[in-house]
Short mmCIF file of C-alpha atoms and ligand atoms in Angstrom, two decimals:
data_model
loop_
_atom_site.label_atom_id
_atom_site.label_comp_id
_atom_site.label_asym_id
_atom_site.label_seq_id
_atom_site.Cartn_x
_atom_site.Cartn_y
_atom_site.Cartn_z
CA UNK A 358 -126.52 294.88 -98.69
CA UNK A 359 -128.19 292.13 -100.62
CA UNK A 360 -130.99 289.67 -100.63
CA UNK A 361 -130.36 285.99 -101.09
CA UNK A 362 -133.73 285.11 -102.52
CA UNK A 363 -133.90 284.70 -106.27
CA UNK A 364 -136.13 282.71 -108.58
CA UNK A 365 -133.75 279.83 -109.14
CA UNK A 366 -133.42 279.25 -105.42
CA UNK A 367 -137.17 279.44 -104.93
CA UNK A 368 -137.69 276.63 -107.47
CA UNK A 369 -136.06 274.05 -105.25
CA UNK A 370 -136.96 275.57 -101.91
CA UNK A 371 -138.13 273.12 -99.29
CA UNK A 372 -141.73 272.99 -98.12
CA UNK A 373 -140.77 274.83 -94.94
CA UNK A 374 -139.05 277.61 -96.88
CA UNK A 375 -142.18 278.03 -99.02
CA UNK A 376 -144.35 278.14 -95.90
CA UNK A 377 -142.16 280.88 -94.44
CA UNK A 378 -142.44 282.92 -97.64
CA UNK A 379 -146.21 282.81 -97.19
CA UNK A 380 -145.76 284.30 -93.72
CA UNK A 381 -143.43 286.94 -95.13
CA UNK A 382 -146.26 288.03 -97.44
CA UNK A 383 -148.71 288.07 -94.53
CA UNK A 384 -146.30 290.04 -92.31
CA UNK A 385 -145.84 292.60 -95.11
CA UNK A 386 -149.55 293.34 -94.77
CA UNK A 387 -149.28 293.91 -91.01
CA UNK A 388 -146.27 296.21 -91.42
CA UNK A 389 -148.03 298.14 -94.20
CA UNK A 390 -151.05 298.66 -91.90
CA UNK A 391 -148.72 299.90 -89.15
CA UNK A 392 -147.06 302.29 -91.62
CA UNK A 393 -150.49 303.77 -92.45
CA UNK A 394 -151.28 304.19 -88.80
CA UNK A 395 -147.94 305.86 -88.03
CA UNK A 396 -147.81 307.90 -91.26
CA UNK A 397 -144.18 306.72 -91.86
CA UNK A 398 -142.14 303.59 -92.51
CA UNK A 399 -141.85 301.57 -89.27
CA UNK A 400 -138.32 301.06 -87.99
CA UNK A 401 -136.67 297.88 -86.65
CA UNK A 402 -133.46 297.45 -84.67
CA UNK A 403 -131.47 294.22 -84.17
CA UNK A 404 -129.04 294.17 -81.23
CA UNK A 405 -126.50 291.32 -81.35
CA UNK A 406 -124.53 289.78 -78.49
CA UNK A 407 -121.97 286.98 -78.69
CA UNK A 408 -120.08 285.23 -81.43
CA UNK A 409 -119.84 285.14 -85.24
CA UNK A 410 -122.68 282.61 -85.33
CA UNK A 411 -124.98 285.11 -83.70
CA UNK A 412 -123.75 287.85 -86.04
CA UNK A 413 -124.74 285.63 -88.97
CA UNK A 414 -128.12 284.85 -87.40
CA UNK A 415 -128.73 288.58 -87.02
CA UNK A 416 -128.20 289.00 -90.77
CA UNK A 417 -131.04 286.50 -91.18
CA UNK A 418 -133.25 288.49 -88.79
CA UNK A 419 -132.50 291.72 -90.68
CA UNK A 420 -133.19 289.86 -93.95
CA UNK A 421 -136.75 289.08 -92.81
CA UNK A 422 -137.39 292.48 -91.20
CA UNK A 423 -136.30 294.33 -94.37
CA UNK A 424 -138.30 292.02 -96.60
CA UNK A 425 -141.54 292.65 -94.69
CA UNK A 426 -141.13 296.42 -94.90
CA UNK A 427 -139.23 297.68 -91.86
CA UNK A 428 -136.50 300.29 -92.23
CA UNK A 429 -133.45 299.02 -90.32
CA UNK A 430 -131.99 301.36 -87.71
CA UNK A 431 -129.21 301.09 -85.14
CA UNK A 432 -131.28 302.91 -82.53
CA UNK A 433 -133.46 301.10 -80.04
CA UNK A 434 -135.95 304.00 -80.34
CA UNK A 435 -137.70 301.86 -82.95
CA UNK A 436 -141.04 300.16 -83.61
CA UNK A 437 -139.56 296.66 -83.39
CA UNK A 438 -136.48 295.80 -81.32
CA UNK A 439 -134.99 292.34 -81.14
CA UNK A 440 -132.11 291.21 -78.93
CA UNK A 441 -130.14 288.24 -80.27
CA UNK A 442 -128.66 286.95 -77.03
CA UNK A 443 -125.59 285.01 -75.91
CA UNK A 444 -125.21 283.02 -72.70
CA UNK A 445 -121.65 281.75 -72.85
CA UNK A 446 -120.73 283.75 -69.74
CA UNK A 447 -122.91 285.36 -67.10
CA UNK A 448 -121.95 288.93 -68.04
CA UNK A 449 -123.59 288.40 -71.47
CA UNK A 450 -126.86 287.55 -69.67
CA UNK A 451 -126.61 290.59 -67.40
CA UNK A 452 -126.12 292.94 -70.34
CA UNK A 453 -129.35 291.69 -71.93
CA UNK A 454 -131.35 292.28 -68.75
CA UNK A 455 -129.86 295.78 -68.58
CA UNK A 456 -130.98 296.53 -72.17
CA UNK A 457 -134.46 295.12 -71.46
CA UNK A 458 -134.90 297.51 -68.57
CA UNK A 459 -133.83 300.42 -70.78
CA UNK A 460 -136.06 299.52 -73.73
CA UNK A 461 -139.04 299.07 -71.38
CA UNK A 462 -138.80 302.81 -70.73
CA UNK A 463 -139.00 303.53 -74.47
CA UNK A 464 -142.02 301.24 -74.86
CA UNK A 465 -143.91 303.15 -72.16
CA UNK A 466 -143.87 306.17 -74.50
CA UNK A 467 -144.64 304.06 -77.63
CA UNK A 468 -147.12 301.34 -76.62
CA UNK A 469 -147.33 299.95 -80.18
CA UNK A 470 -143.63 299.03 -79.99
CA UNK A 471 -142.75 295.32 -80.15
CA UNK A 472 -139.83 293.83 -78.22
CA UNK A 473 -138.44 290.40 -79.09
CA UNK A 474 -135.72 288.13 -77.73
CA UNK A 475 -133.99 285.22 -79.39
CA UNK A 476 -130.66 283.35 -79.37
CA UNK A 477 -128.75 281.18 -76.95
CA UNK A 478 -129.91 282.66 -73.65
CA UNK A 479 -133.52 281.90 -74.56
CA UNK A 480 -132.75 278.18 -74.58
CA UNK A 481 -132.42 278.37 -70.80
CA UNK A 482 -135.57 277.83 -68.76
CA UNK A 483 -134.33 280.08 -65.94
CA UNK A 484 -133.95 283.05 -68.32
CA UNK A 485 -137.48 282.57 -69.67
CA UNK A 486 -138.89 282.42 -66.15
CA UNK A 487 -137.12 285.63 -65.18
CA UNK A 488 -138.47 287.44 -68.26
CA UNK A 489 -142.01 286.20 -67.64
CA UNK A 490 -141.82 287.46 -64.11
CA UNK A 491 -139.93 290.73 -64.35
CA UNK A 492 -140.00 291.87 -68.01
CA UNK A 493 -143.66 291.65 -68.97
CA UNK A 494 -143.17 294.21 -71.75
CA UNK A 495 -141.49 291.57 -73.97
CA UNK A 496 -143.78 290.48 -76.85
CA UNK A 497 -141.94 287.59 -78.47
CA UNK A 498 -139.36 285.01 -77.40
CA UNK A 499 -137.86 282.24 -79.53
CA UNK A 500 -134.64 280.22 -79.46
CA UNK A 501 -131.77 279.05 -81.62
CA UNK A 502 -133.53 276.14 -83.34
CA UNK A 503 -136.53 277.94 -84.84
CA UNK A 504 -135.04 281.21 -86.05
CA UNK A 505 -136.21 280.19 -89.54
CA UNK A 506 -139.79 280.77 -88.25
CA UNK A 507 -139.14 284.47 -87.58
CA UNK A 508 -141.68 285.73 -90.17
CA UNK A 509 -144.34 283.35 -88.83
CA UNK A 510 -143.64 284.44 -85.25
CA UNK A 511 -143.84 288.12 -86.19
CA UNK A 512 -147.32 287.43 -87.63
CA UNK A 513 -148.37 285.73 -84.39
CA UNK A 514 -147.04 288.69 -82.38
CA UNK A 515 -149.14 291.09 -84.52
CA UNK A 516 -152.21 288.92 -83.96
CA UNK A 517 -151.90 288.64 -80.18
CA UNK A 518 -151.40 290.91 -77.18
CA UNK A 519 -149.89 288.14 -75.06
CA UNK A 520 -146.22 287.30 -74.69
CA UNK A 521 -145.45 284.68 -77.39
CA UNK A 522 -142.90 282.06 -76.34
CA UNK A 523 -141.73 279.41 -78.82
CA UNK A 524 -138.66 277.44 -77.74
CA UNK A 525 -137.56 274.13 -79.26
CA UNK A 526 -135.29 271.78 -77.32
CA UNK A 527 -133.39 270.63 -80.41
CA UNK A 528 -133.90 270.14 -84.14
CA UNK A 529 -132.54 268.16 -87.04
CA UNK A 530 -134.02 270.71 -89.45
CA UNK A 531 -131.83 272.98 -91.55
CA UNK A 532 -134.02 275.42 -93.47
CA UNK A 533 -132.26 276.98 -96.47
CA UNK A 534 -132.76 280.00 -98.71
CA UNK A 535 -134.52 282.54 -96.54
CA UNK A 536 -133.72 286.24 -97.04
CA UNK A 537 -130.43 287.50 -95.59
CA UNK A 538 -129.09 291.06 -95.51
CA UNK A 539 -125.33 291.17 -95.10
CA UNK A 540 -123.60 293.74 -92.93
CA UNK A 541 -120.71 294.00 -95.41
CA UNK A 542 -121.28 293.69 -99.18
CA UNK A 543 -117.79 292.24 -99.73
CA UNK A 544 -117.53 289.64 -96.96
CA UNK A 545 -119.81 287.12 -95.38
CA UNK A 546 -120.02 284.38 -92.79
CA UNK A 547 -121.51 281.05 -93.84
CA UNK A 548 -122.81 278.39 -91.49
CA UNK A 549 -121.38 275.02 -92.41
CA UNK A 550 -122.66 273.28 -89.31
CA UNK A 551 -124.81 273.94 -86.28
CA UNK A 552 -124.60 272.77 -82.68
CA UNK A 553 -121.86 270.98 -80.81
CA UNK A 554 -121.29 267.45 -79.46
CA UNK A 555 -118.17 268.04 -77.39
CA UNK A 556 -119.63 268.75 -73.96
CA UNK A 557 -116.64 270.58 -72.48
CA UNK A 558 -117.67 270.60 -68.82
CA UNK A 559 -117.70 274.42 -68.47
CA UNK A 560 -119.67 275.11 -71.65
CA UNK A 561 -123.37 275.80 -72.14
CA UNK A 562 -123.22 275.72 -75.95
CA UNK A 563 -124.18 272.04 -76.48
CA UNK A 564 -127.28 272.67 -74.34
CA UNK A 565 -128.37 275.83 -76.11
CA UNK A 566 -127.29 275.09 -79.69
CA UNK A 567 -128.17 271.39 -79.69
CA UNK A 568 -126.51 268.41 -81.38
CA UNK A 569 -124.04 268.81 -84.19
CA UNK A 570 -125.58 268.97 -87.69
CA UNK A 571 -123.55 269.54 -90.87
CA UNK A 572 -125.07 271.34 -93.82
CA UNK A 573 -124.93 269.56 -97.14
CA UNK A 574 -121.72 270.47 -99.05
CA UNK A 575 -123.85 271.12 -102.15
CA UNK A 576 -125.92 273.74 -100.31
CA UNK A 577 -122.77 275.35 -98.90
CA UNK A 578 -121.06 275.61 -102.29
CA UNK A 579 -124.28 276.84 -103.92
CA UNK A 580 -124.58 279.60 -101.32
CA UNK A 581 -120.93 280.59 -101.74
CA UNK A 582 -121.31 280.73 -105.54
CA UNK A 583 -124.34 282.95 -105.08
CA UNK A 584 -122.41 285.21 -102.68
CA UNK A 585 -119.40 285.41 -105.03
CA UNK A 586 -121.75 286.49 -107.83
CA UNK A 587 -123.10 289.11 -105.51
CA UNK A 588 -119.69 290.70 -104.88
CA UNK A 589 -118.45 288.75 -101.86
CA UNK A 590 -114.67 288.27 -101.89
CA UNK A 591 -113.97 286.95 -98.42
CA UNK A 592 -115.94 284.32 -96.58
CA UNK A 593 -115.76 282.82 -93.12
CA UNK A 594 -116.93 279.22 -92.67
CA UNK A 595 -118.71 279.05 -89.33
CA UNK A 596 -119.20 276.21 -86.89
CA UNK A 597 -118.57 275.46 -83.21
CA UNK A 598 -116.04 272.82 -84.20
CA UNK A 599 -115.41 273.03 -87.95
CA UNK A 600 -112.83 270.23 -87.85
CA UNK A 601 -115.56 267.68 -87.23
CA UNK A 602 -117.56 268.92 -90.23
CA UNK A 603 -119.12 266.11 -92.27
CA UNK A 604 -119.92 263.64 -89.51
CA UNK A 605 -123.42 262.29 -89.98
CA UNK A 606 -123.82 263.42 -93.62
CA UNK A 607 -125.49 260.87 -95.95
CA UNK A 608 -123.06 258.45 -97.61
CA UNK A 609 -123.15 260.09 -101.05
CA UNK A 610 -122.21 263.45 -99.47
CA UNK A 611 -119.39 262.27 -97.19
CA UNK A 612 -116.65 264.91 -97.14
CA UNK A 613 -114.11 266.10 -94.56
CA UNK A 614 -113.52 269.71 -93.55
CA UNK A 615 -110.18 269.71 -95.40
CA UNK A 616 -111.96 268.56 -98.58
CA UNK A 617 -114.75 271.10 -98.15
CA UNK A 618 -112.18 273.88 -97.72
CA UNK A 619 -110.47 272.79 -100.95
CA UNK A 620 -113.80 272.89 -102.81
CA UNK A 621 -114.70 276.29 -101.36
CA UNK A 622 -111.39 277.75 -102.57
CA UNK A 623 -112.28 276.72 -106.12
CA UNK A 624 -115.29 279.05 -106.25
CA UNK A 625 -114.52 281.86 -108.73
CA UNK A 626 -114.49 285.33 -107.23
CA UNK A 627 -113.75 284.16 -103.67
CA UNK A 628 -110.30 285.51 -102.84
CA UNK A 629 -109.94 284.68 -99.16
CA UNK A 630 -111.43 281.97 -96.97
CA UNK A 631 -111.47 281.98 -93.16
CA UNK A 632 -112.92 279.47 -90.73
CA UNK A 633 -113.86 279.44 -87.07
CA UNK A 634 -113.57 277.58 -84.64
CA UNK A 635 -111.09 274.70 -84.59
CA UNK A 636 -110.95 272.16 -81.79
CA UNK A 637 -107.33 271.05 -81.21
CA UNK A 638 -108.37 267.41 -80.84
CA UNK A 639 -109.78 267.26 -84.39
CA UNK A 640 -107.36 269.41 -86.41
CA UNK A 641 -106.02 267.02 -89.05
CA UNK A 642 -102.71 266.90 -90.93
CA UNK A 643 -104.76 267.05 -94.11
CA UNK A 644 -106.21 270.38 -93.03
CA UNK A 645 -102.77 271.83 -92.23
CA UNK A 646 -101.65 270.72 -95.71
CA UNK A 647 -104.68 272.29 -97.42
CA UNK A 648 -104.03 275.60 -95.66
CA UNK A 649 -100.31 275.53 -96.46
CA UNK A 650 -100.87 274.74 -100.14
CA UNK A 651 -103.78 277.01 -100.82
CA UNK A 652 -103.05 280.68 -100.69
CA UNK A 653 -106.74 281.60 -100.67
CA UNK A 654 -106.98 280.21 -97.13
CA UNK A 655 -106.27 282.95 -94.60
CA UNK A 656 -103.06 282.63 -92.57
CA UNK A 657 -104.99 282.46 -89.33
CA UNK A 658 -106.00 279.60 -87.09
CA UNK A 659 -108.03 280.17 -83.95
CA UNK A 660 -107.21 277.22 -81.74
CA UNK A 661 -108.77 277.46 -78.27
CA UNK A 662 -106.37 276.19 -75.60
CA UNK A 663 -108.62 276.82 -72.54
CA UNK A 664 -105.88 275.61 -70.16
CA UNK A 665 -102.29 274.41 -70.25
CA UNK A 666 -102.64 272.06 -67.29
CA UNK A 667 -103.19 268.39 -68.07
CA UNK A 668 -105.28 267.92 -64.96
CA UNK A 669 -107.58 270.84 -65.77
CA UNK A 670 -107.80 269.85 -69.44
CA UNK A 671 -108.98 266.43 -68.32
CA UNK A 672 -111.62 267.90 -66.03
CA UNK A 673 -112.68 270.17 -68.87
CA UNK A 674 -113.16 267.08 -71.10
CA UNK A 675 -110.94 268.56 -73.81
CA UNK A 676 -109.26 265.33 -75.02
CA UNK A 677 -105.74 266.71 -75.46
CA UNK A 678 -102.74 267.41 -73.24
CA UNK A 679 -100.33 270.30 -72.90
CA UNK A 680 -97.75 268.27 -74.83
CA UNK A 681 -100.06 267.24 -77.68
CA UNK A 682 -101.30 270.85 -78.01
CA UNK A 683 -97.74 272.17 -78.22
CA UNK A 684 -96.82 269.46 -80.74
CA UNK A 685 -99.76 270.51 -82.88
CA UNK A 686 -98.68 274.16 -82.68
CA UNK A 687 -95.14 273.20 -83.69
CA UNK A 688 -96.43 271.22 -86.67
CA UNK A 689 -98.64 274.13 -87.76
CA UNK A 690 -95.87 276.72 -87.40
CA UNK A 691 -93.41 274.52 -89.30
CA UNK A 692 -95.79 273.82 -92.20
CA UNK A 693 -97.33 277.31 -92.38
CA UNK A 694 -94.56 279.65 -91.09
CA UNK A 695 -96.47 282.91 -91.65
CA UNK A 696 -99.61 281.72 -89.83
CA UNK A 697 -101.14 283.73 -86.99
CA UNK A 698 -102.33 281.62 -84.10
CA UNK A 699 -104.96 282.91 -81.70
CA UNK A 700 -106.60 281.22 -78.78
CA UNK A 701 -109.15 281.31 -75.95
CA UNK A 702 -108.13 280.71 -72.33
CA UNK A 703 -110.25 280.30 -69.20
CA UNK A 704 -108.87 281.13 -65.74
CA UNK A 705 -110.52 280.02 -62.50
CA UNK A 706 -112.02 276.72 -63.66
CA UNK A 707 -113.09 274.61 -60.62
CA UNK A 708 -110.05 273.12 -58.88
CA UNK A 709 -107.51 275.31 -60.73
CA UNK A 710 -104.41 276.15 -58.67
CA UNK A 711 -101.65 278.74 -59.18
CA UNK A 712 -99.52 275.85 -60.47
CA UNK A 713 -102.11 275.04 -63.16
CA UNK A 714 -102.03 278.66 -64.31
CA UNK A 715 -98.20 278.46 -64.45
CA UNK A 716 -98.67 275.62 -66.96
CA UNK A 717 -101.06 277.77 -69.02
CA UNK A 718 -98.59 280.66 -69.01
CA UNK A 719 -95.86 278.26 -70.12
CA UNK A 720 -97.96 277.25 -73.14
CA UNK A 721 -98.59 280.92 -74.01
CA UNK A 722 -94.81 281.56 -73.98
CA UNK A 723 -94.03 278.47 -76.04
CA UNK A 724 -96.91 278.66 -78.52
CA UNK A 725 -96.31 282.42 -79.02
CA UNK A 726 -99.95 283.26 -79.63
CA UNK A 727 -100.56 286.25 -81.86
CA UNK A 728 -103.53 287.03 -79.69
CA UNK A 729 -105.46 285.35 -76.90
CA UNK A 730 -108.92 286.00 -75.54
CA UNK A 731 -108.79 285.41 -71.80
CA UNK A 732 -111.87 284.81 -69.68
CA UNK A 733 -112.55 284.32 -66.01
CA UNK A 734 -114.52 281.09 -65.59
CA UNK A 735 -118.25 281.76 -65.37
CA UNK A 736 -120.48 279.18 -63.74
CA UNK A 737 -123.22 278.02 -66.15
CA UNK A 738 -126.14 276.24 -64.52
CA UNK A 739 -126.72 272.82 -66.05
CA UNK A 740 -123.09 272.15 -66.98
CA UNK A 741 -121.10 269.54 -64.98
CA UNK A 742 -118.52 272.05 -63.70
CA UNK A 743 -121.24 274.21 -62.13
CA UNK A 744 -121.70 271.65 -59.36
CA UNK A 745 -117.98 271.38 -58.56
CA UNK A 746 -116.19 273.38 -55.90
CA UNK A 747 -115.62 276.87 -57.30
CA UNK A 748 -112.39 278.87 -57.19
CA UNK A 749 -112.74 282.10 -55.16
CA UNK A 750 -112.16 285.40 -56.96
CA UNK A 751 -109.18 286.16 -54.65
CA UNK A 752 -107.41 283.27 -56.40
CA UNK A 753 -108.67 283.60 -59.98
CA UNK A 754 -108.31 287.39 -60.36
CA UNK A 755 -104.54 287.63 -59.64
CA UNK A 756 -103.98 284.58 -61.85
CA UNK A 757 -106.00 286.20 -64.61
CA UNK A 758 -103.92 289.39 -64.33
CA UNK A 759 -100.58 287.63 -64.53
CA UNK A 760 -101.75 285.54 -67.51
CA UNK A 761 -102.99 288.65 -69.31
CA UNK A 762 -99.61 290.33 -68.87
CA UNK A 763 -97.81 287.45 -70.60
CA UNK A 764 -100.47 287.25 -73.32
CA UNK A 765 -99.97 290.95 -74.09
CA UNK A 766 -96.17 290.69 -74.13
CA UNK A 767 -96.25 287.68 -76.44
CA UNK A 768 -98.82 289.24 -78.77
CA UNK A 769 -96.71 292.38 -79.09
CA UNK A 770 -93.56 290.39 -79.85
CA UNK A 771 -95.42 288.37 -82.45
CA UNK A 772 -96.94 291.41 -84.13
CA UNK A 773 -93.48 292.99 -84.43
CA UNK A 774 -92.31 290.16 -86.67
CA UNK A 775 -94.21 291.64 -89.64
CA UNK A 776 -93.05 295.27 -89.21
CA UNK A 777 -91.61 296.66 -92.44
CA UNK A 778 -93.13 293.90 -94.58
CA UNK A 779 -95.77 294.43 -97.26
CA UNK A 780 -99.01 292.50 -96.85
CA UNK A 781 -102.22 292.19 -98.86
CA UNK A 782 -105.23 293.48 -96.95
CA UNK A 783 -108.96 293.61 -97.58
CA UNK A 784 -110.11 297.19 -96.93
CA UNK A 785 -113.15 297.02 -94.64
CA UNK A 786 -114.06 300.53 -93.57
CA UNK A 787 -113.15 304.15 -92.93
CA UNK A 788 -111.20 304.41 -89.68
CA UNK A 789 -113.51 305.31 -86.80
CA UNK A 790 -111.15 307.86 -85.26
CA UNK A 791 -109.68 309.49 -88.37
CA UNK A 792 -111.65 309.71 -91.59
CA UNK A 793 -108.51 310.21 -93.70
CA UNK A 794 -107.55 306.62 -92.84
CA UNK A 795 -109.05 303.30 -93.90
CA UNK A 796 -108.82 300.00 -92.06
CA UNK A 797 -107.71 296.80 -93.75
CA UNK A 798 -107.54 293.23 -92.48
CA UNK A 799 -104.45 291.13 -93.12
CA UNK A 800 -104.66 287.46 -93.98
CA UNK A 801 -103.52 286.72 -90.41
CA UNK A 802 -106.48 288.80 -89.13
CA UNK A 803 -104.45 291.77 -87.82
CA UNK A 804 -105.78 295.23 -88.68
CA UNK A 805 -103.76 297.95 -90.39
CA UNK A 806 -104.79 301.61 -90.65
CA UNK A 807 -103.45 303.62 -93.60
CA UNK A 808 -104.25 306.74 -95.64
CA UNK A 809 -107.05 306.10 -98.15
CA UNK A 810 -110.64 306.87 -99.02
CA UNK A 811 -113.95 305.07 -99.25
CA UNK A 812 -113.41 304.05 -102.88
CA UNK A 813 -111.00 301.42 -101.52
CA UNK A 814 -113.59 299.69 -99.34
CA UNK A 815 -114.13 296.10 -100.44
CA UNK A 816 -110.91 295.81 -102.44
CA UNK A 817 -107.64 294.02 -101.77
CA UNK A 818 -104.58 296.29 -101.71
CA UNK A 819 -100.92 295.89 -100.71
CA UNK A 820 -99.86 297.82 -97.64
CA UNK A 821 -96.43 298.31 -96.07
CA UNK A 822 -96.62 297.78 -92.33
CA UNK A 823 -94.73 300.86 -91.10
CA UNK A 824 -95.30 300.71 -87.38
CA UNK A 825 -96.58 298.10 -84.98
CA UNK A 826 -98.83 299.36 -82.17
CA UNK A 827 -99.29 296.16 -80.22
CA UNK A 828 -102.43 294.67 -81.73
CA UNK A 829 -102.55 296.73 -84.95
CA UNK A 830 -100.33 298.47 -87.49
CA UNK A 831 -100.22 301.79 -89.22
CA UNK A 832 -99.01 301.60 -92.80
CA UNK A 833 -98.82 302.96 -96.34
CA UNK A 834 -100.42 301.62 -99.48
CA UNK A 835 -97.80 300.60 -102.06
N1 5AD B 503 -116.71 280.57 -68.56
C1 5AD B 503 -115.74 281.33 -69.13
N2 5AD B 503 -115.43 281.25 -70.42
C2 5AD B 503 -116.12 280.38 -71.18
N3 5AD B 503 -116.04 280.08 -72.49
C3 5AD B 503 -116.97 279.14 -72.77
N4 5AD B 503 -117.66 278.82 -71.67
C4 5AD B 503 -117.15 279.57 -70.66
C5 5AD B 503 -117.43 279.69 -69.27
N5 5AD B 503 -118.37 278.96 -68.69
C6 5AD B 503 -115.05 280.67 -73.38
C7 5AD B 503 -114.16 279.59 -74.00
C8 5AD B 503 -114.63 279.55 -75.41
C9 5AD B 503 -115.06 280.97 -75.66
C10 5AD B 503 -115.97 281.17 -76.82
O1 5AD B 503 -115.71 281.31 -74.46
O2 5AD B 503 -112.82 280.02 -73.91
O3 5AD B 503 -113.62 279.13 -76.31
FE1 SF4 B 504 -122.20 282.09 -79.67
FE2 SF4 B 504 -121.99 280.33 -77.67
FE3 SF4 B 504 -122.68 282.83 -77.14
FE4 SF4 B 504 -124.37 281.17 -78.40
S1 SF4 B 504 -123.59 280.93 -76.30
S2 SF4 B 504 -123.89 283.31 -78.98
S3 SF4 B 504 -122.97 279.96 -79.65
S4 SF4 B 504 -120.73 282.18 -77.95
#
């Protein structure tokens, strides 16, 4: 657990950062008053839905909440609860509404409690309208573009009894150097870019996360150096499409993702570098070379396929074909033989036939994915595909099931290829089921459970992979 603010950073903080620190001071006063009233330290809970980007944003929320005096708890029986929402598929939305109903019951018993909502789902007008109508107990709503204003918004919520709603449509602002509390002391995500310009026809992300903006490479490296000094050994560079990093940067800062990755690997103390997510259309030969030649870069590429059918790929606006995707996979596997490849696949996209799914299954067999996240298409209002003729569940569900079967077979076969080998893992935690075991993550992202104790957490150790259990291994430290 650490705090990114330090004097040196404050010296060159932007005007906006300074303004927010003034609100942090003000909010501290409000929380201190509440503590007096309650006769104890007020508690805050952050509930996160969605992807790694949201997980990182939640570390920023916790950073502010800790700084202003809240004790952080996992329980929603708290004095301040915030839901950091996702809207990539409808079931993510439904889960949030379910939680809101539940937490409303808690608030009835504790009227001073504050409930807040932020994240991707809040960028949708229909969600806001539903909350205004049916969830009047919510105190504060903001979106993805103004999360840096969290301290200011907390102050406003303390000053008013009305529901505060502050949603921005888009922003070109990137506000640096606000407090962050990391979930893990030894590893961290780092935003290298925000937003997305790809407009895949099924996807809501460009509408809720706005246009693509790359952070300055200097700011990224400075943050990573700070993290390394603070004990971080593994980092994950985060962006919706990291391969297009650098577009739109000023001329004197022009740099490609492959070059950025090379620079990041040079930071002392950083032992392993991951990145997420790659778009197949932008993954360059240079990047493959940098990964192959630099052993600090994790042997893992997440390369969303979405579909193996040329016709569906075209309708999805993906800008690659089954053949070009498979060629890319072949090139990657040839240049980086020990790489793990994972993917995302959607079944039931408008117009998809059984024959299209056969094509997808064919790619899964040929690409030999180490793992694949499979999703049933979810209609997102506002995206082009939402207005096209939808595939009935009677068609998509059986197709989903037969795809999943092949995905699981392939993943198991792939995992078996490492059995008996010794791999370096970063020990992340005590095993949830058995406290005599610890869990480590391999470079390829697979987990291995082996005998050990908490003194190992945060260190790299070599582990023999004794037995493959499908998606994970059990092993022995050597
Ligand atoms: N329906 C189903 N899955 C989706 N994804 C994105 N949008 C949708 C949607 N409308 C999946 C994609 C993406 C992953 C993060 O979520 O596979 O890669
Ligand atoms: Fe992440 Fe997309 Fe969900 Fe937002 S909508 S949390 S960017 S997956």
